[in-house]
Amino acid sequence: MEYEEGKEKLIQAWGTLGASWGLNRTMAQIHALLMISPESLSAEEIMKELNISRGNANMNIRALIDWGIVYKEHKPGERKEYFKSEKDVWELAKQVAQERRKRELDPIIKMLNQVENIRDDSGQVENIKEFKKITKDLKKFADKSNGMLDKFIRADEHWFFGTLLKSFK
Amino acid sequence: MEYEEGKEKLIQAWGTLGASWGLNRTMAQIHALLMISPESLSAEEIMKELNISRGNANMNIRALIDWGIVYKEHKPGERKEYFKSEKDVWELAKQVAQERRKRELDPIIKMLNQVENIRDDSGQVENIKEFKKITKDLKKFADKSNGMLDKFIRADEHWFFGTLLKSFK
DNA sequence: TTAAACTTTCAAACATTATTGAAAGATAAA
DNA sequence: TTTATCTTTCAATAATGTTTGAAAGTTTAA
């Protein structure tokens, strides 16, 4: 396989993956492009490489910076902004985990807390019983997951994959 | 808070969550409804409860069954099909992890394998070097994640949350 | 200042995905 | 069989999400 073909494949696949991870296709493609690029790239270069418009490039680069997986860079004597990606896959994973926790897990936990004290006087005894049981279970699970994610985000790769992984039997 | 309000909140939040987990909104809402329902429900009841069409209900119920988190049930003497959800949150999590692995991780690993042997003769020495480095790192990470997910899917809750969680410091 | 180089915004156009509902397909009882 | 009941399909439509591109905004150098 030639470089160009491989590059194309990676960018496409990463785009698809991104879509199921809360980023959108273009966002993930820009990220893939920056990941495999040895030098940081300007908005102009990204637009050209991926055939996307200026606005699209700008918005998605900002979103990536927001997620904390792409950084702005200023080259000395240059007016333009350049962008580079976090290249450490472990850091990347932690960053994504953190962001998803904020966007997904936190709201669910908040909702479960709100919902836990429903009044049980509307005569729907069985429904309410089941509702309480399920929300309690979900809350327990969500809290545990939250705790684990917290540790994961603080963990370092060596310990995680070295020590922890081996403890799975 | 009243039961109806809590129910509404849970269904909405679950729908939103589902959207970022590879199920679609309606699919996740049906699932939420079945989860809190002490009795299994018919397609008719689901349609009415969530204000969705027959076709929509049918397709999404099938998809949930496909994911392995909703089951068909036949009541004796009844012609209609009834549906009930997996209610064990741990089982649910494992089932979802398994599906997502199949749909997301597997394709990426496949792509990374395809891409790992690019020819390095097109004169783009630096690009190719970086490409190989990144894809190698990604592959390593993907393989490790795959292994962990495998174990997770086979693990039981007590061991996982009891033993393992404590090993995080 | 002014002008050039760059970045950001956002309404309109486009693309994708989800939903509807009516018709066709099953299935079981009469 | 036939009929009634229930399920599935799918083309049309609606809803949602993404992209464009031109105009407005910002920054820097002269």
Short mmCIF file of C-alpha atoms in Angstrom, two decimals, chain B residues 79-134:
data_model
loop_
_atom_site.label_atom_id
_atom_site.label_comp_id
_atom_site.label_asym_id
_atom_site.label_seq_id
_atom_site.Cartn_x
_atom_site.Cartn_y
_atom_site.Cartn_z
CA ARG B 79 -51.54 -13.47 20.30
CA LYS B 80 -49.55 -10.28 20.81
CA GLU B 81 -45.83 -10.10 21.48
CA TYR B 82 -44.67 -8.46 24.65
CA PHE B 83 -41.26 -6.99 25.35
CA LYS B 84 -39.16 -6.69 28.44
CA SER B 85 -35.76 -5.20 29.10
CA GLU B 86 -32.67 -6.60 30.67
CA LYS B 87 -32.86 -5.03 34.12
CA ASP B 88 -29.51 -5.97 35.57
CA VAL B 89 -27.44 -2.87 35.02
CA TRP B 90 -24.19 -4.80 35.02
CA GLU B 91 -25.46 -7.19 32.34
CA LEU B 92 -26.63 -4.20 30.40
CA ALA B 93 -23.22 -2.56 30.54
CA LYS B 94 -21.49 -5.71 29.40
CA GLN B 95 -23.90 -6.18 26.54
CA VAL B 96 -23.39 -2.61 25.37
CA ALA B 97 -19.62 -2.91 25.68
CA GLN B 98 -19.70 -6.02 23.56
CA GLU B 99 -21.82 -4.45 20.85
CA ARG B 100 -19.70 -1.34 20.70
CA ARG B 101 -16.55 -3.34 20.49
CA LYS B 102 -17.95 -5.20 17.54
CA ARG B 103 -19.13 -2.05 15.82
CA GLU B 104 -16.28 0.32 16.58
CA LEU B 105 -13.10 -1.23 17.83
CA ASP B 106 -13.01 -4.20 15.48
CA PRO B 107 -13.15 -2.09 12.29
CA ILE B 108 -10.39 0.19 13.55
CA ILE B 109 -8.12 -2.72 14.36
CA LYS B 110 -8.79 -4.13 10.94
CA MET B 111 -7.91 -0.82 9.32
CA LEU B 112 -4.73 -0.45 11.34
CA ASN B 113 -3.62 -3.89 10.25
CA GLN B 114 -4.24 -3.06 6.61
CA VAL B 115 -2.37 0.15 6.85
CA GLU B 116 0.70 -1.02 8.70
CA ASN B 117 2.71 -2.02 5.68
CA ILE B 118 2.89 1.06 3.55
CA ARG B 119 5.78 1.31 1.13
CA ASP B 120 8.27 3.96 2.12
CA ASP B 121 9.57 4.87 -1.29
CA SER B 122 7.54 7.86 -2.37
CA GLY B 123 10.19 10.21 -1.10
CA GLN B 124 8.07 11.46 1.79
CA VAL B 125 10.42 10.13 4.38
CA GLU B 126 9.28 12.23 7.32
CA ASN B 127 5.58 11.81 6.66
CA ILE B 128 5.92 8.09 6.40
CA LYS B 129 8.00 7.88 9.54
CA GLU B 130 5.36 9.74 11.53
CA PHE B 131 2.56 7.76 9.98
CA LYS B 132 4.16 4.49 10.97
CA LYS B 133 4.85 5.69 14.47
CA ILE B 134 1.29 6.82 15.07
#
